[in-house]
Every structure is written in C-alpha cells, then in structure tokens.
C-alpha cells in the first residue's frame, strides 16, 4: 500500500487509481493502470506499508482490540526517489519557511 505525505500541510493520503489531493490541495497522487506504480507531486513523500503486515495487524487487533501486542505492528518506510514504481512530477514549491524533504527526485 502506498500513501502520500504532503510536505506543505503534513496530511497523509491513501492513493487510488483516481487522483487524490491532500488537505491543502498542493500535493496529489494516484496509481497507474498497473496498480503498482504511482505518480505524485514532489516535494511530497511516498510512504509504503507492507501489505501482509497490515492485514495481519488488522486481524490481530480485531481479535483483541483493547490489548497492545507486537502482532499489531507493521513495517513502513519512505520510498526513495529512485524507486522504479514511484514517479514524481513537479509540484508546488515549498515556501521559504517550509522544510523540504532531503534529496529530491533528481538526487
């Protein structure tokens, strides 16, 4: 599963085949027809969650919704700009007082 993190408003949006925008509207992204590759604006970040971990964590939580357990944890990461199944397009630049993500799609 891929999510998009907006560097402007810090919103996190689950991506679908339909273009989706963050809360402030400055970042957008969507899945391509292969249901694996995403296109999104930079300087947003592409977040990944391991699908099997997510399914197992949800199932564990449903069994014991009031208990904490390592079973409800999952792997998540920021996809690097070099990731072949994440395509970045130019988005709205950050204001001078906003911190950019390190690197960038050209790094």
Coordinates of N, CA and C in Angstrom, one line a residue:
X1 N 0.9 -1.2 0.0 CA 0.0 0.0 0.0 C 0.9 1.2 0.0
X2 N 0.5 2.2 -0.8 CA 1.3 3.4 -0.8 C 0.4 4.6 -0.4
X3 N 1.1 5.4 0.4 CA 0.4 6.7 0.9 C 1.3 7.8 0.5
X4 N 0.7 9.0 0.4 CA 1.4 10.2 0.0 C 1.4 11.2 1.2
X5 N 2.6 11.7 1.6 CA 2.7 12.6 2.7 C 3.0 14.0 2.0
X6 N 2.1 15.0 2.4 CA 2.3 16.3 1.8 C 3.3 17.1 2.7
X7 N 4.3 17.6 2.1 CA 5.3 18.4 2.8 C 4.8 19.8 3.2
X8 N 3.7 20.2 2.6 CA 3.1 21.5 2.9 C 2.2 21.5 4.1
X9 N 1.2 20.6 4.1 CA 0.2 20.6 5.2 C 0.4 19.3 6.1
X10 N 1.3 18.4 5.8 CA 1.6 17.2 6.6 C 0.4 16.2 6.6
X11 N -0.5 16.3 5.7 CA -1.6 15.4 5.5 C -1.0 14.1 4.9
X12 N -1.6 13.0 5.2 CA -1.3 11.7 4.6 C -2.5 11.2 3.9
X13 N -2.4 10.8 2.7 CA -3.5 10.4 1.8 C -3.2 9.0 1.2
X14 N -4.2 8.1 1.3 CA -4.1 6.8 0.7 C -4.3 7.0 -0.8
X15 N -3.4 6.4 -1.6 CA -3.6 6.6 -3.1 C -4.4 5.5 -3.7
X16 N -5.2 5.9 -4.7 CA -6.1 5.0 -5.5 C -5.8 5.3 -7.0
X17 N -6.5 4.6 -7.9 CA -6.3 5.0 -9.3 C -6.8 6.4 -9.7
X18 N -7.8 6.9 -8.9 CA -8.3 8.2 -9.1 C -7.3 9.2 -8.4
X19 N -7.1 10.3 -9.1 CA -6.2 11.3 -8.5 C -6.8 11.8 -7.2
X20 N -5.9 11.8 -6.1 CA -6.3 12.3 -4.8 C -5.4 13.4 -4.4
X21 N -6.0 14.4 -3.6 CA -5.3 15.6 -3.2 C -5.2 15.5 -1.6
X22 N -4.2 16.2 -1.1 CA -4.0 16.4 0.3 C -5.0 17.4 0.8
X23 N -5.0 17.7 2.0 CA -6.0 18.6 2.6 C -5.8 20.1 2.1
X24 N -4.5 20.5 1.9 CA -4.3 21.9 1.4 C -4.4 22.0 -0.1
X25 N -4.4 20.8 -0.8 CA -4.6 20.8 -2.3 C -3.3 21.0 -3.1
X26 N -2.2 21.2 -2.4 CA -0.9 21.4 -3.1 C -0.2 20.1 -3.5
X27 N -0.6 19.0 -3.0 CA 0.0 17.7 -3.5 C -1.1 16.8 -3.9
X28 N -0.8 16.0 -4.9 CA -1.7 15.0 -5.4 C -0.9 13.7 -5.9
X29 N -1.7 12.6 -6.0 CA -1.1 11.4 -6.5 C -2.1 10.4 -6.9
X30 N -1.7 9.4 -7.6 CA -2.6 8.3 -8.0 C -1.8 7.1 -8.5
X31 N -2.5 5.9 -8.5 CA -1.9 4.7 -9.1 C -2.1 4.7 -10.6
X32 N -1.1 4.2 -11.3 CA -1.3 4.0 -12.7 C -2.1 2.7 -13.0
X33 N -2.3 2.4 -14.2 CA -3.2 1.2 -14.6 C -2.6 -0.1 -14.1
X34 N -1.3 -0.2 -13.9 CA -0.7 -1.4 -13.4 C -1.0 -1.8 -11.9
X35 N -1.6 -0.8 -11.2 CA -2.0 -1.0 -9.8 C -0.8 -1.2 -8.9
X36 N 0.4 -0.8 -9.4 CA 1.6 -0.8 -8.6 C 2.4 0.5 -8.6
X37 N 2.5 1.1 -9.8 CA 3.2 2.3 -9.9 C 2.3 3.5 -9.6
X38 N 2.9 4.5 -8.8 CA 2.2 5.7 -8.5 C 2.9 6.9 -9.2
X39 N 2.1 7.9 -9.4 CA 2.6 9.2 -9.8 C 2.1 10.2 -8.8
X40 N 3.1 11.0 -8.3 CA 2.7 12.0 -7.3 C 3.6 13.2 -7.4
X41 N 3.2 14.3 -6.9 CA 3.9 15.6 -7.0 C 5.1 15.5 -6.0
X42 N 6.2 16.2 -6.4 CA 7.3 16.4 -5.4 C 7.2 17.9 -5.0
X43 N 7.3 18.2 -3.8 CA 8.0 17.6 -2.7 C 7.2 16.7 -1.8
X44 N 6.1 16.0 -2.2 CA 5.5 15.1 -1.3 C 6.4 13.8 -1.2
X45 N 6.1 13.0 -0.2 CA 6.9 11.8 0.0 C 6.0 10.6 -0.2
X46 N 6.5 9.5 -0.8 CA 5.8 8.3 -1.0 C 6.1 7.4 0.2
X47 N 5.0 7.0 0.9 CA 5.2 6.1 2.1 C 4.7 4.7 1.7
X48 N 5.4 3.7 2.1 CA 5.0 2.3 1.9 C 4.6 1.6 3.2
X49 N 3.6 0.8 3.1 CA 3.3 -0.1 4.3 C 3.3 -1.5 3.7
X50 N 3.9 -2.5 4.4 CA 3.9 -3.8 3.9 C 2.5 -4.4 4.0
X51 N 1.9 -4.8 2.9 CA 0.5 -5.2 2.8 C 0.3 -6.4 3.7
X52 N 1.1 -7.5 3.7 CA 0.9 -8.6 4.6 C 0.9 -8.2 6.1
X53 N 1.9 -7.3 6.5 CA 1.9 -6.9 7.8 C 0.6 -6.1 8.2
X54 N 0.1 -5.3 7.3 CA -1.1 -4.6 7.6 C -2.3 -5.5 7.8
X55 N -2.4 -6.5 6.9 CA -3.6 -7.4 7.1 C -3.5 -8.2 8.4
X56 N -2.2 -8.7 8.7 CA -2.1 -9.4 10.0 C -2.3 -8.5 11.2
X57 N -1.9 -7.3 11.1 CA -2.1 -6.4 12.3 C -3.6 -6.1 12.5
X58 N -4.3 -5.9 11.4 CA -5.7 -5.7 11.5 C -6.4 -6.9 12.1
X59 N -6.1 -8.1 11.6 CA -6.7 -9.3 12.2 C -6.4 -9.4 13.7
X60 N -5.1 -9.2 14.1 CA -4.8 -9.3 15.5 C -5.5 -8.3 16.3
X61 N -5.7 -7.1 15.8 CA -6.4 -6.0 16.5 C -7.9 -6.4 16.7
X62 N -8.5 -7.0 15.6 CA -9.9 -7.4 15.7 C -10.1 -8.5 16.7
X63 N -9.1 -9.3 16.9 CA -9.2 -10.4 18.0 C -9.1 -9.8 19.4
X64 N -8.3 -8.8 19.6 CA -8.0 -8.2 20.9 C -7.9 -6.7 20.7
X65 N -9.0 -5.9 20.5 CA -9.0 -4.5 20.2 C -8.5 -3.6 21.4
X66 N -8.5 -4.2 22.6 CA -8.0 -3.4 23.7 C -6.6 -3.7 24.2
X67 N -6.0 -4.7 23.6 CA -4.7 -5.1 24.0 C -3.6 -4.7 23.1
X68 N -2.4 -4.2 23.6 CA -1.3 -4.0 22.8 C -0.5 -5.2 22.7
X69 N 0.0 -5.5 21.5 CA 0.8 -6.7 21.2 C 1.7 -6.3 20.0
X70 N 2.9 -7.0 19.9 CA 3.7 -6.8 18.7 C 3.0 -7.3 17.5
X71 N 1.9 -8.1 17.6 CA 1.2 -8.5 16.5 C 0.4 -7.4 15.7
X72 N 0.3 -6.2 16.4 CA -0.4 -5.1 15.7 C 0.5 -4.1 15.2
X73 N 1.8 -4.5 15.1 CA 2.8 -3.6 14.4 C 3.0 -4.0 13.0
X74 N 3.6 -3.1 12.2 CA 3.8 -3.4 10.8 C 5.0 -2.6 10.3
X75 N 5.6 -3.1 9.2 CA 6.7 -2.4 8.6 C 6.2 -1.2 7.7
X76 N 6.8 -0.1 7.8 CA 6.5 1.1 6.9 C 7.8 1.8 6.6
X77 N 7.8 2.5 5.5 CA 9.1 3.1 5.0 C 8.7 4.3 4.1
X78 N 9.7 5.1 3.9 CA 9.6 6.2 2.9 C 10.3 5.6 1.6
X79 N 9.5 5.6 0.5 CA 10.1 5.1 -0.8 C 11.2 6.1 -1.2
X80 N 12.3 5.7 -1.6 CA 13.4 6.6 -2.2 C 12.9 7.1 -3.5
X81 N 13.5 8.3 -3.9 CA 13.1 8.9 -5.2 C 13.6 8.0 -6.3
X82 N 14.5 7.1 -6.1 CA 15.0 6.2 -7.1 C 14.1 4.9 -7.3
X83 N 13.0 4.8 -6.5 CA 12.1 3.6 -6.5 C 11.5 3.6 -7.9
X84 N 11.6 2.5 -8.7 CA 11.0 2.5 -10.0 C 9.5 2.5 -10.1
X85 N 8.8 2.2 -9.0 CA 7.4 2.2 -9.1 C 6.7 3.4 -8.4
X86 N 7.6 4.5 -8.3 CA 7.1 5.8 -7.8 C 7.6 6.8 -8.8
X87 N 6.7 7.5 -9.5 CA 7.1 8.6 -10.4 C 6.7 9.9 -9.8
X88 N 7.7 10.8 -9.7 CA 7.5 12.1 -9.2 C 7.3 13.1 -10.3
X89 N 6.4 14.0 -10.2 CA 6.2 15.1 -11.1 C 6.4 16.4 -10.3
X90 N 6.7 17.5 -11.0 CA 6.9 18.7 -10.3 C 5.6 19.2 -9.7
X91 N 5.7 19.6 -8.4 CA 4.6 20.1 -7.7 C 4.8 21.5 -7.3
X92 N 4.0 22.0 -6.4 CA 4.1 23.3 -5.9 C 5.3 23.5 -5.0
X93 N 6.2 24.4 -5.3 CA 7.4 24.5 -4.4 C 7.0 24.9 -3.0
X94 N 7.9 24.5 -2.1 CA 7.7 24.9 -0.7 C 8.0 26.3 -0.5
X95 N 7.3 26.9 0.5 CA 7.6 28.3 0.8 C 8.9 28.4 1.5
X96 N 9.5 29.6 1.6 CA 10.8 29.7 2.2 C 10.9 29.2 3.7
X97 N 9.8 29.3 4.4 CA 9.8 28.8 5.8 C 9.4 27.4 6.0
X98 N 9.2 26.6 4.9 CA 8.9 25.2 5.0 C 10.2 24.4 4.8
X99 N 10.3 23.3 5.5 CA 11.5 22.4 5.4 C 11.2 21.4 4.2
X100 N 12.1 21.3 3.3 CA 12.0 20.3 2.2 C 12.4 19.0 2.6
X101 N 11.9 17.9 2.0 CA 12.4 16.6 2.3 C 13.9 16.6 1.8
X102 N 14.7 15.8 2.4 CA 16.1 15.7 2.0 C 16.2 15.1 0.6
X103 N 17.1 15.5 -0.2 CA 17.3 14.9 -1.5 C 16.3 15.4 -2.5
X104 N 15.5 14.6 -3.1 CA 14.6 15.1 -4.1 C 14.6 14.0 -5.3
X105 N 13.7 14.1 -6.2 CA 13.6 13.1 -7.2 C 14.9 13.1 -8.1
X106 N 15.6 14.2 -8.2 CA 16.8 14.2 -9.0 C 18.0 13.8 -8.3
X107 N 17.9 13.6 -7.0 CA 19.1 13.3 -6.1 C 19.5 11.8 -6.4

